[in-house]
XYZ file of C-alpha atoms in Angstrom:
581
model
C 2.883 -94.512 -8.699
C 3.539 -91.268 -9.721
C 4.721 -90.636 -13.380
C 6.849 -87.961 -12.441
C 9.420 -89.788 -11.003
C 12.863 -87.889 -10.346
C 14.718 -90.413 -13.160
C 11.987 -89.365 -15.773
C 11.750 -85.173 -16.059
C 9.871 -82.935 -18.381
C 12.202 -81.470 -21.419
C 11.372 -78.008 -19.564
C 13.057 -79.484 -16.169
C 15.867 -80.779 -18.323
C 16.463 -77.223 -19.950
C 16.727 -75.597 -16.903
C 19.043 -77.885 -15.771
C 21.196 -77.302 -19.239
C 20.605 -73.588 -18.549
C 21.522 -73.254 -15.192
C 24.845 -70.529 -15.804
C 28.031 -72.495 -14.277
C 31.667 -72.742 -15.015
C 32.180 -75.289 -16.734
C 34.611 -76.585 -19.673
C 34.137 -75.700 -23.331
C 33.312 -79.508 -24.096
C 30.217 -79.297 -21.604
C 29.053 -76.095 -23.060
C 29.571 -77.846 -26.630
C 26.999 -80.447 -25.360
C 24.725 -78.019 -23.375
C 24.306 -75.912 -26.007
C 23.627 -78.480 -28.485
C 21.066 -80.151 -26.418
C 19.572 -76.518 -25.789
C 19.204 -76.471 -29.557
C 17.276 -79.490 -30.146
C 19.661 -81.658 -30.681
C 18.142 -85.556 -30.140
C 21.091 -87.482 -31.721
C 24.613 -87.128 -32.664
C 26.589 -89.528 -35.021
C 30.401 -89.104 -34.336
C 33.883 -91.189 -33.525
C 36.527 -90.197 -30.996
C 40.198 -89.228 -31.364
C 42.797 -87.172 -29.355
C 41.661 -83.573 -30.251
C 38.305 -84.636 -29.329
C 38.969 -86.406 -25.773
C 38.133 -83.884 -23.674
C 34.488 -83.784 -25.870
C 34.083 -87.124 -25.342
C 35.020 -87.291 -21.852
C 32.240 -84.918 -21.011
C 29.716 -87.284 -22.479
C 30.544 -90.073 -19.929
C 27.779 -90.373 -17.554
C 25.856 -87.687 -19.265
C 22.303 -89.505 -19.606
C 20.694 -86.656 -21.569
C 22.889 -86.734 -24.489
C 22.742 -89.228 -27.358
C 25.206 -90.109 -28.958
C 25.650 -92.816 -32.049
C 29.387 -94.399 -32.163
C 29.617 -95.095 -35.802
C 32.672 -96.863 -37.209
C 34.115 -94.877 -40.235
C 33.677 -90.723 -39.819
C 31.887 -91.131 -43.550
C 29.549 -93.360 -41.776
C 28.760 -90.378 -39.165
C 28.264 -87.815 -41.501
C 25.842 -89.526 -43.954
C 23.591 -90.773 -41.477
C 23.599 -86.752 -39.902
C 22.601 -86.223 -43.430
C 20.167 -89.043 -43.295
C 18.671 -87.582 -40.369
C 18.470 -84.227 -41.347
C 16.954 -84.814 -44.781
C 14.051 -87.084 -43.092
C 13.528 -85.054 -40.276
C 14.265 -81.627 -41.595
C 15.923 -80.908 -38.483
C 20.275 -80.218 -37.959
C 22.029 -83.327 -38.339
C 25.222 -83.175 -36.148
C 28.023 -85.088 -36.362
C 31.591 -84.918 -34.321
C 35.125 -85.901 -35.542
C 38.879 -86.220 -34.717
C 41.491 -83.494 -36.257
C 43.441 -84.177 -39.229
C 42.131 -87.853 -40.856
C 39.092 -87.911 -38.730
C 38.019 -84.095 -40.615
C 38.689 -85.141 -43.542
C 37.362 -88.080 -44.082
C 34.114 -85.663 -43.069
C 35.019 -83.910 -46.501
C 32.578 -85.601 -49.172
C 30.129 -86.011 -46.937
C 29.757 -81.829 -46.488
C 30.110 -81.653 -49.961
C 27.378 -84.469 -50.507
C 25.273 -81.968 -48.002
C 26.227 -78.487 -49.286
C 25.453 -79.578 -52.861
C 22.229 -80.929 -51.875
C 21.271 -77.837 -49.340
C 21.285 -80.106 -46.082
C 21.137 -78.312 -42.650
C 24.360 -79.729 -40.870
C 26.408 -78.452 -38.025
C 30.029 -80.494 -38.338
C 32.244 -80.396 -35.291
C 35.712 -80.936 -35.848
C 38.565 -81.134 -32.790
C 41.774 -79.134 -33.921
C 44.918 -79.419 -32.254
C 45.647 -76.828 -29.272
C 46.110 -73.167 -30.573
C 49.638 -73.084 -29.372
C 50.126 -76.088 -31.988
C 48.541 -74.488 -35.409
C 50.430 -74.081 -38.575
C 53.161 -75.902 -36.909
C 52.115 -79.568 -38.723
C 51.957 -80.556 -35.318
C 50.686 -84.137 -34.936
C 46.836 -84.957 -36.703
C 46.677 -81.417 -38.020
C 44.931 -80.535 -40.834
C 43.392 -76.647 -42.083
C 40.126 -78.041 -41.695
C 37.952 -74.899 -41.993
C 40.261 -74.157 -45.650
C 40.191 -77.682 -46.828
C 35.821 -76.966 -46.343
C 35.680 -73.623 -47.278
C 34.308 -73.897 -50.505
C 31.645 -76.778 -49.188
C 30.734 -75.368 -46.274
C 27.839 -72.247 -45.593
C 29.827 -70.595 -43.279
C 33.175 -71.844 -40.803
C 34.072 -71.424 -37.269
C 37.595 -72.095 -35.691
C 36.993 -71.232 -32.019
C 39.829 -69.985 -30.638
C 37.907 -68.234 -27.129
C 35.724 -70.560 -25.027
C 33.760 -67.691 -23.997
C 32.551 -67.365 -27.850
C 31.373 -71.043 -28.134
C 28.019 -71.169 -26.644
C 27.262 -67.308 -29.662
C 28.991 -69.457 -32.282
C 27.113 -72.490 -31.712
C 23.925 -70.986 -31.059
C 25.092 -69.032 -34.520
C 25.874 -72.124 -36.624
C 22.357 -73.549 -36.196
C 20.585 -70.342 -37.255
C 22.572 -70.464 -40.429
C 22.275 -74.218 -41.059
C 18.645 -74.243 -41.146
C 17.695 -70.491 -42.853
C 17.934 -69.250 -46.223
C 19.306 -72.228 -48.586
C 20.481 -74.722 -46.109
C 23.460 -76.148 -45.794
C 26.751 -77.545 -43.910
C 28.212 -75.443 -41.167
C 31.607 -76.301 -39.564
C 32.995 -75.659 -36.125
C 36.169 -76.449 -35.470
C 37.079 -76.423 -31.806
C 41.227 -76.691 -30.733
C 41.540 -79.231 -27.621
C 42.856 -76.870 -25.444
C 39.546 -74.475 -25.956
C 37.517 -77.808 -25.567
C 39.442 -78.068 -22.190
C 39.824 -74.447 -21.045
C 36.555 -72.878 -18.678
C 34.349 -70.395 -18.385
C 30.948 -69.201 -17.418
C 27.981 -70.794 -19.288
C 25.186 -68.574 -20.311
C 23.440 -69.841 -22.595
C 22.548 -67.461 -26.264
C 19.350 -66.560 -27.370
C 19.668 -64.615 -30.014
C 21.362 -64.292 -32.800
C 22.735 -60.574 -34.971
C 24.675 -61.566 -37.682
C 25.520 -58.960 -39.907
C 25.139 -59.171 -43.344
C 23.487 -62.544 -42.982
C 19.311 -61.864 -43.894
C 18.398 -64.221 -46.263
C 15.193 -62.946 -48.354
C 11.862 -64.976 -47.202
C 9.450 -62.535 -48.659
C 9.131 -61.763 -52.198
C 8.582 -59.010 -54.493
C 4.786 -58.171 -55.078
C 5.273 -56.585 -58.370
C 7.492 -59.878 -59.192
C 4.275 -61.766 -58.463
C 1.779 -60.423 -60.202
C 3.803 -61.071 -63.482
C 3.571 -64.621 -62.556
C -0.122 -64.206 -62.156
C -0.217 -62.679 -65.648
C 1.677 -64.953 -66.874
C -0.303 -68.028 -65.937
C -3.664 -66.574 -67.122
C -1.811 -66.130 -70.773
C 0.125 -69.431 -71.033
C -1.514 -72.005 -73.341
C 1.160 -74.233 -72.569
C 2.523 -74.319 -68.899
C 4.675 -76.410 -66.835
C 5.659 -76.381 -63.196
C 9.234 -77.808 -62.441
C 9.520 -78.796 -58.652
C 12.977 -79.259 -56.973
C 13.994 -79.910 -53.501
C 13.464 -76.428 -52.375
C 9.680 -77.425 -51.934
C 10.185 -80.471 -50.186
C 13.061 -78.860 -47.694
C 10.698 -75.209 -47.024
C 7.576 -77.494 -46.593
C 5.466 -76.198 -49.100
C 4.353 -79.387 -50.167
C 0.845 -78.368 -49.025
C 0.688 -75.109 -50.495
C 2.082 -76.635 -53.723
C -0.995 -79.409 -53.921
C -3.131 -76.065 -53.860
C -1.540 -74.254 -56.636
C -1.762 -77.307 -58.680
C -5.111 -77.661 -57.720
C -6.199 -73.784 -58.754
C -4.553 -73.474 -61.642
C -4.426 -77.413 -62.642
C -0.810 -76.778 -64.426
C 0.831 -79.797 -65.353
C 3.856 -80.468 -62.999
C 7.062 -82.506 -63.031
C 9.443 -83.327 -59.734
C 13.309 -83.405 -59.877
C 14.951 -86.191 -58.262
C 15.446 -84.560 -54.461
C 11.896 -83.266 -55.067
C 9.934 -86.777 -55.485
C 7.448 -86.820 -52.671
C 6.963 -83.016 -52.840
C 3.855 -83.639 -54.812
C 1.753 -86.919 -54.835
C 2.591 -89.377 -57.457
C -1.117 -90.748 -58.021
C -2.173 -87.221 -59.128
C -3.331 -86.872 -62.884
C -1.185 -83.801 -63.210
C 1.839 -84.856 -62.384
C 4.265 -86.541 -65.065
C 6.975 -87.929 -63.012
C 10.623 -87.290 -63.188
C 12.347 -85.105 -65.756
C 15.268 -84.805 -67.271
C 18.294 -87.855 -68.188
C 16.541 -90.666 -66.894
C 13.076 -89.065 -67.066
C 9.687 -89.739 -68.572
C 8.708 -89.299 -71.943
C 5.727 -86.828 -70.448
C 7.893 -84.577 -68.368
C 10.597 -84.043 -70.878
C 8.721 -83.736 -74.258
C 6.246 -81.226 -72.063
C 9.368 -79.222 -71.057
C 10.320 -79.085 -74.337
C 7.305 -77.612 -75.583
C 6.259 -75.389 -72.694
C 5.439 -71.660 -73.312
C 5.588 -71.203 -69.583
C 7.771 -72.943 -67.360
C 7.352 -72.305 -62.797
C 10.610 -73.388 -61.603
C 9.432 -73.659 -57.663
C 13.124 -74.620 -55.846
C 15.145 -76.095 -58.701
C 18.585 -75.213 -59.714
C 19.031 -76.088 -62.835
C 21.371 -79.587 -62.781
C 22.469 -80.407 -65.656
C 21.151 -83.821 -65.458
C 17.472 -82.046 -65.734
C 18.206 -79.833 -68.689
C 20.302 -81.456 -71.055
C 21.856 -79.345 -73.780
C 21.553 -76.444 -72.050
C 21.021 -73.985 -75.087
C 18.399 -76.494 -76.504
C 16.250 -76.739 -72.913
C 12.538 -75.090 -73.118
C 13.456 -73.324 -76.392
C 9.768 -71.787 -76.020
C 8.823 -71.143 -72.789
C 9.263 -67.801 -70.265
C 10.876 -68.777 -67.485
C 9.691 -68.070 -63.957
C 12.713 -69.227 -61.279
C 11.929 -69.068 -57.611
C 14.180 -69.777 -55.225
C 15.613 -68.609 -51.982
C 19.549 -68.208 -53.116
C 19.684 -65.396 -55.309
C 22.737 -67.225 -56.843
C 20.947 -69.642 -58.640
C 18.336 -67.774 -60.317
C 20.378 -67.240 -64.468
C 23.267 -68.886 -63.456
C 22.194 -71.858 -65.580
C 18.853 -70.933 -67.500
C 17.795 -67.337 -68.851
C 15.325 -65.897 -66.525
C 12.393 -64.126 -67.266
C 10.626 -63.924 -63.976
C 12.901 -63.687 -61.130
C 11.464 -64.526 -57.838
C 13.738 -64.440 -54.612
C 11.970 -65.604 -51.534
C 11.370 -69.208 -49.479
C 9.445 -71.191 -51.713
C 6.373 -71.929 -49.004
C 6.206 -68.153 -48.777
C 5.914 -67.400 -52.128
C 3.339 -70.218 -53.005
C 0.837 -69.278 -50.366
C 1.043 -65.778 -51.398
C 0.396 -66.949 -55.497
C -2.465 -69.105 -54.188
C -4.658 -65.822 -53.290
C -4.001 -64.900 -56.531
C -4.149 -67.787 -59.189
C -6.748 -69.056 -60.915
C -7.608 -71.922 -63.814
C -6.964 -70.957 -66.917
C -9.160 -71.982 -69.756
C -6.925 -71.346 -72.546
C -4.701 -74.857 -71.677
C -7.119 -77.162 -71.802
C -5.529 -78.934 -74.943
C -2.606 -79.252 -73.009
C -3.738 -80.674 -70.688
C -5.328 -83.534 -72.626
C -2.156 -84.001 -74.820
C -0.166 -84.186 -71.402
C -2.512 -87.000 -70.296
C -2.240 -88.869 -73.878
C 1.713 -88.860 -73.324
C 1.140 -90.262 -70.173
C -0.755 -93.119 -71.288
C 1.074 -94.281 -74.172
C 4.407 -93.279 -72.561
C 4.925 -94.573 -69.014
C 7.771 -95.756 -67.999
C 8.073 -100.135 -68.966
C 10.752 -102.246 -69.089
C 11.281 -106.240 -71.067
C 10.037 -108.391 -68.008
C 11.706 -111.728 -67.575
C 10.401 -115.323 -65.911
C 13.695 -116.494 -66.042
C 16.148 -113.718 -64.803
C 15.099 -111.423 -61.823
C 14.719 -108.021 -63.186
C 15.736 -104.970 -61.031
C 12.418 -103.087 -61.899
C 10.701 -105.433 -60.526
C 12.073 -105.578 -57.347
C 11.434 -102.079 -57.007
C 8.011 -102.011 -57.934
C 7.378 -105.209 -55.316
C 9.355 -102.506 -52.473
C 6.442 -100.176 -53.454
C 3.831 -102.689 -53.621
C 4.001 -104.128 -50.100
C 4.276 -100.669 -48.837
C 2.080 -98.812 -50.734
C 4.742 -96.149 -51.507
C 4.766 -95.242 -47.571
C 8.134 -96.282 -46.753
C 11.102 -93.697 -46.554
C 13.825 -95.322 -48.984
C 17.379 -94.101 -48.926
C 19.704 -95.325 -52.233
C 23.253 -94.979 -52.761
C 23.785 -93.641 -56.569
C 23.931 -95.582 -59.694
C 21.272 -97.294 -61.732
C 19.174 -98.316 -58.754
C 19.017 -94.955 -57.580
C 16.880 -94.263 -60.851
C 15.129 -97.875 -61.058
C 13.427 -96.292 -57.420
C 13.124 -92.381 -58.981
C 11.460 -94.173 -61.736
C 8.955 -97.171 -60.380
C 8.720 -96.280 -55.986
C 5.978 -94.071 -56.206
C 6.689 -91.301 -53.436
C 3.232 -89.304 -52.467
C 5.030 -87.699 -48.891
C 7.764 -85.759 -48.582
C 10.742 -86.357 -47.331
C 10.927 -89.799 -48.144
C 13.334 -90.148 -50.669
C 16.942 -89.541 -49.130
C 19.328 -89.272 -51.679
C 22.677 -87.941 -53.245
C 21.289 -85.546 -55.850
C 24.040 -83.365 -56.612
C 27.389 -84.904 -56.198
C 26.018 -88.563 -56.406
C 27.971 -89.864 -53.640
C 28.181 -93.587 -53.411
C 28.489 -94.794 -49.930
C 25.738 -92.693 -49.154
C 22.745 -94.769 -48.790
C 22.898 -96.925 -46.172
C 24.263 -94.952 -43.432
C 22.247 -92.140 -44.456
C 19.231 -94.554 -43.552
C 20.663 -95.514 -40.391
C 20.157 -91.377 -39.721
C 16.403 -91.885 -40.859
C 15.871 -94.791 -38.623
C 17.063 -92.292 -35.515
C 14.940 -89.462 -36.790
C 12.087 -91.909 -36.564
C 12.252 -95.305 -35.405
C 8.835 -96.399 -35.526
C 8.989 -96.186 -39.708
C 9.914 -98.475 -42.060
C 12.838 -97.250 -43.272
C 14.164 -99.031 -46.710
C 17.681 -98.698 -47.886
C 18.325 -99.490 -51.601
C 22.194 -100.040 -52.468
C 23.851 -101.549 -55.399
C 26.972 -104.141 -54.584
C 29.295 -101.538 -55.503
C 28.050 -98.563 -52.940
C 27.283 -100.876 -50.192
C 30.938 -102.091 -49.647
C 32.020 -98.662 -49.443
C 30.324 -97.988 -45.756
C 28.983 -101.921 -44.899
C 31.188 -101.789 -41.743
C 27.947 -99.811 -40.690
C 25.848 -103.165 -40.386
C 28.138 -102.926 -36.510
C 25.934 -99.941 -34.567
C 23.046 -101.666 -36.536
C 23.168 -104.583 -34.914
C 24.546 -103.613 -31.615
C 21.882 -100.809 -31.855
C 18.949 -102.912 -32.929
C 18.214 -100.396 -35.676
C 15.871 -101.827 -38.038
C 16.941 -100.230 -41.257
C 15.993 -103.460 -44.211
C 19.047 -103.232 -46.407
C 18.364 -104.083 -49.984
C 20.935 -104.716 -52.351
C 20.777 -104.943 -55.780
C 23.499 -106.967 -56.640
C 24.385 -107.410 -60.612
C 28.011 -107.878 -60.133
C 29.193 -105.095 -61.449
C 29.733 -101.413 -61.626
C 26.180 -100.886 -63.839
C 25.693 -97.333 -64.317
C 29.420 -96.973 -65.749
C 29.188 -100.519 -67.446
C 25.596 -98.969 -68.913
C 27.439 -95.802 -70.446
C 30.667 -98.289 -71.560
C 27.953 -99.961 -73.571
C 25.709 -97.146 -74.991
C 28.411 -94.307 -75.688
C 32.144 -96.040 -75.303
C 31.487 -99.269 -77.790
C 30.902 -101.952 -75.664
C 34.353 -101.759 -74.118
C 34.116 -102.547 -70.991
C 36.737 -100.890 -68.408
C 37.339 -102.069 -64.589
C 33.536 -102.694 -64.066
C 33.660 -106.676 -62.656
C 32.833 -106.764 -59.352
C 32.375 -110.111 -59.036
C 34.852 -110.711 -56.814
C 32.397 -109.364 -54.131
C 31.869 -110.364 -50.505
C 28.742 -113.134 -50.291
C 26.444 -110.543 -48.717
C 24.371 -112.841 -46.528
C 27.807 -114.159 -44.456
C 28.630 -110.539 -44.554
C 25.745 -109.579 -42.778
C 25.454 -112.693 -40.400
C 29.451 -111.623 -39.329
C 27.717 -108.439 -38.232
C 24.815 -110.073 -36.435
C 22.211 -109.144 -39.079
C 20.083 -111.343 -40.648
C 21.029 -111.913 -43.791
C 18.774 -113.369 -47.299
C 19.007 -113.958 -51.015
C 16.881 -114.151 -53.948
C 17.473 -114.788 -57.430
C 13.929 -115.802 -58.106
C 10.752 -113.865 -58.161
C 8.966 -116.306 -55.862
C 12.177 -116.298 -53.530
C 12.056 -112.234 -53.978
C 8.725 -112.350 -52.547
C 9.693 -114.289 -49.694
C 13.053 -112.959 -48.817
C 11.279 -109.602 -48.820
C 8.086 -110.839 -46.493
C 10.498 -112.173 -44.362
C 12.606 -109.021 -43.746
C 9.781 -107.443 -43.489
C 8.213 -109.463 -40.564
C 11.636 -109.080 -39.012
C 11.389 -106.655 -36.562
C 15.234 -105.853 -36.450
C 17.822 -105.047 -39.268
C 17.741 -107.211 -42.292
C 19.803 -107.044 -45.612
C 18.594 -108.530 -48.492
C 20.579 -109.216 -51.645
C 18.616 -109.116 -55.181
C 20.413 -111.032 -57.408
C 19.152 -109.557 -61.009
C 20.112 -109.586 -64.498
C 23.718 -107.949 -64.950
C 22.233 -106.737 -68.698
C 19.603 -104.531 -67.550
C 19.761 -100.704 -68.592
C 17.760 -97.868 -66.928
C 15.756 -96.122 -69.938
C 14.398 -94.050 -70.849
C 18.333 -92.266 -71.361
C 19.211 -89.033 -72.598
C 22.977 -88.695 -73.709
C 25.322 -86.258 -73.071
C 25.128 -83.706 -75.760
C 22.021 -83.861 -76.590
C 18.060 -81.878 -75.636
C 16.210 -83.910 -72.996
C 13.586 -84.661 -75.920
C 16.061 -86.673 -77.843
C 15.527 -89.870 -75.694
C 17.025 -93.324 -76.141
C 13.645 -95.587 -75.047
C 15.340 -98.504 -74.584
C 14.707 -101.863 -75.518
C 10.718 -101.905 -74.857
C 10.346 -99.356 -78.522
């Protein structure tokens, strides 16, 4: 039989059947075009501005399309998707409630620099500013959270603005672009030619950098007795993960990795000393602290790596490369000032850089920290210890898995003990810590590629605010393994009400939670429990051999603190240790 039969084409047939020029209505150019861009999945949920949109997806076999059930739900798995693949998530919303209920999710993805197109429906033209029915100023409510908005108000200018959108998603920093299309434009038709090319002016985001800015670095490296490399996600999201492993390898500089840029650079290498910053190691922090050089390669800054800001690297020149111009001194004096893409300017340095002699002390001190100061935590026989359920996620899969977490204290119990060695395979909330985040976000890594194990780590309190997800798992067969640590409470806040607000204790019981396992069994997922370390390991087997969606709840001890901690106020060398010192 031939393979080539007429209900299985070739992508090239199936573009020139999406290019073929036709009038046709704005919604089927809004699907043509996306398709023409790459587009393999979109996450989105109906309403009347966007009926017409949906009503050109029935019967149209080519497009994918993921009915999620809350709009926060579609959004953070486009997120999801985009972070793991590095590829435009998409995602497609009502007017009014349905766009904003989009809003922290662009926010989660413009702090973070995630390439995301957002389609919003609007209400007809004829019908804005008059608080007609579901109508909400969308593209102001976004402005400040979006990379650039679109409110189409000519269907000849949608297949040049979406064509547009995607070129500005993915270039330069990354981020969230919105369209926002009014139904009767979605309606309304008109030839279909499809864009190729795109002239924006004023838009030309520097990929190249300075020569003369380089060979300072150069100079700089060959002088510093003392240097550090600070990684952010800017090397994981340019791909310069590779060129990276070669400077570190030519000029054998120490190097630490911010929370979005774990799995930027292997974990098992000597050099590298883990996570800096609040939650970070004892290495990474006290060798910041004493730097007389410090490479920032794609970092911004937070102030969750720095600490008392006028106290962070008192001694070291700072070199800052990055590829928004904005970033480089807002936070952190800047000697070297390097404006380019990240990849770019690493494999140019590479030609360059060599070892220098003159650190070898530092590097033995670095690798004395490291061995009397890794990261360790009061194990218990009798009480299931969060760590420990991390570090048995790593074990069984050899640190290969990508995880997704919502935000709180498991977040950092997997920055600290998952050891990530590829990257993008942490998916996080980095920047505006967005709980609610994790698990759909992994249902978006699952689509991006389904034949991975895809792990997503939640606490009790995250994972109620987008469960209803467990639906399109089940119904989709997507075989995300939910883990949830579950200490009954709020622990991150109820960890600062202890350390900093005197033990009192504010609206952090959540033990009035849902029994997880019925939860998930209501949905049609499988659902276990551990309390144990023997019934960890088997629970977690299990899900494992599972070849569909699984949640797991961790039961584990409602005391446990993430250390080591630095407070508010103080440098990022003044660390609370925690009960192991």
């Amino acid at each position: 039989m031939n393979a080539q039969t007429p209900e299985v084409r070739s992508t090239e047939q199936l573009r020139e059947k999406w290019m073929k020029p036709e009038v046709i209505t704005g919604s089927e150019i809004l699907l043509r075009s996306l398709l023409l861009e790459g587009v393999e999945c979109v996450f989105g949920y109906p309403g009347g501005a966007v009926l017409y949109i949906y009503d050109a997806m029935y019967g149209f076999e080519d497009f994918q399309h993921v009915l999620t059930r809350h709009e926060q739900g579609a959004i953070h798995a486009a997120d999801g998707y985009a972070r793991a693949s590095g590829k435009v998530g998409v995602c497609i919303a009502t007017s009014g409630p349905g766009a904003t209920n989009l809003v922290t999710g662009i926010a989660t993805a413009y702090m973070d620099s995630v390439p995301l197109v957002v389609i919003t429906g609007n209400v007809a033209t004829s019908l804005i500013g008059t608080d007609a029915f579901q109508e909400a100023d969308i593209t102001g409510i976004t402005m400040p959270i979006t990379k650039h908005s679109y409110l189409v108000r000519d269907v000849k200018d949608l297949p040049r603005i979406i064509h547009e959108a995607f070129h500005i998603a993915s270039t330069g920093r990354k981020g969230p672009v919105l369209i926002d299309i009014p139904k009767d434009v979605s309606a309304e038709k008109s030839l279909f030619e499809p864009v190729k090319s795109v002239n924006i002016r004023g838009y030309n985001p520097t990929v190249v950098p300075n020569k003369l800015q380089l060979d300072k670095v150069v100079q700089a490296i060959a002088e510093a007795e003392r240097p550090v490399i600070l990684a952010g996600g800017g090397v994981v999201y340019s791909g310069a993960h590779e060129a990276l492993y070669e400077f570190v390898k030519r000029t054998e500089i120490p190097i630490t990795t911010t929370l979005l840029g774990l799995g930027g650079f292997p974990s098992g290498h000597d050099l590298w000393m883990g996570m800096p910053g609040m939650h970070g190691t004892y290495t990474a922090n006290h060798a910041i602290q004493q730097a007389d050089l410090l490479i920032n390669l794609g970092a911004r800054f937070d102030d969750r790596v720095t600490g008392k800001i006028d106290g962070f690297a008192p001694r070291a020149k700072v070199v800052h490369i990055d590829i928004d111009p904005a970033e480089i001194g807002k936070n952190v004096n800047t000697d070297i000032p390097i404006v380019g893409d990240v990849k770019v300017v690493l494999e140019l340095l590479n030609q360059e850089v060599k070892r220098s002699d003159k650190a070898d002390a530092w590097r033995s001190q670095i690798m004395k920290w490291k061995a009397e100061k890794p990261y360790k935590y009061m194990d218990s026989d009798d009480k299931l210890k969060p760590q420990w359920v991390i570090e048995l996620l790593n074990k069984t899969t050899n640190g290969e898995a990508i995880v997704t977490t919502d935000v709180g204290q498991h977040q950092m119990w997997v920055a600290q003990y998952y050891k990530f060695n590829q990257p993008r395979s942490l998916i996080t909330s980095g920047g505006l810590g967005t709980m609610g985040f994790g698990f759909p976000s992994a249902i978006g890594a699952q689509k991006a590629f389904p034949d991975r194990l895809v792990i997503s780590v939640n606490g009790d309190g995250g994972m109620q605010m987008c469960a209803q997800e467990l639906a399109i798992c089940a119904i989709n067969n997507i075989p995300v393994k939910i883990v949830i640590i579950n200490n009954q409470v709020l622990g991150m806040v109820r960890q600062w009400q202890e350390l900093i607000y005197d033990n009192r204790y504010s609206h952090i019981d959540l033990a009035g939670s849902p029994d997880f396992v019925k939860l998930a069994e209501a949905y049609g997922v499988k659902g276990l429990r551990a309390t144990t370390k023997e019934e960890a390991r088997d629970a977690w087997q299990e899900a494992l051999n599972t070849p569909g969606p699984v949640v797991v709840e961790f039961v584990v001890d409602k005391d446990a603190n993430v250390y080591p901690m630095v407070t508010q106020g103080s440098t990022i060398d003044q660390m609370v240790m925690g009960d192991c010192e």
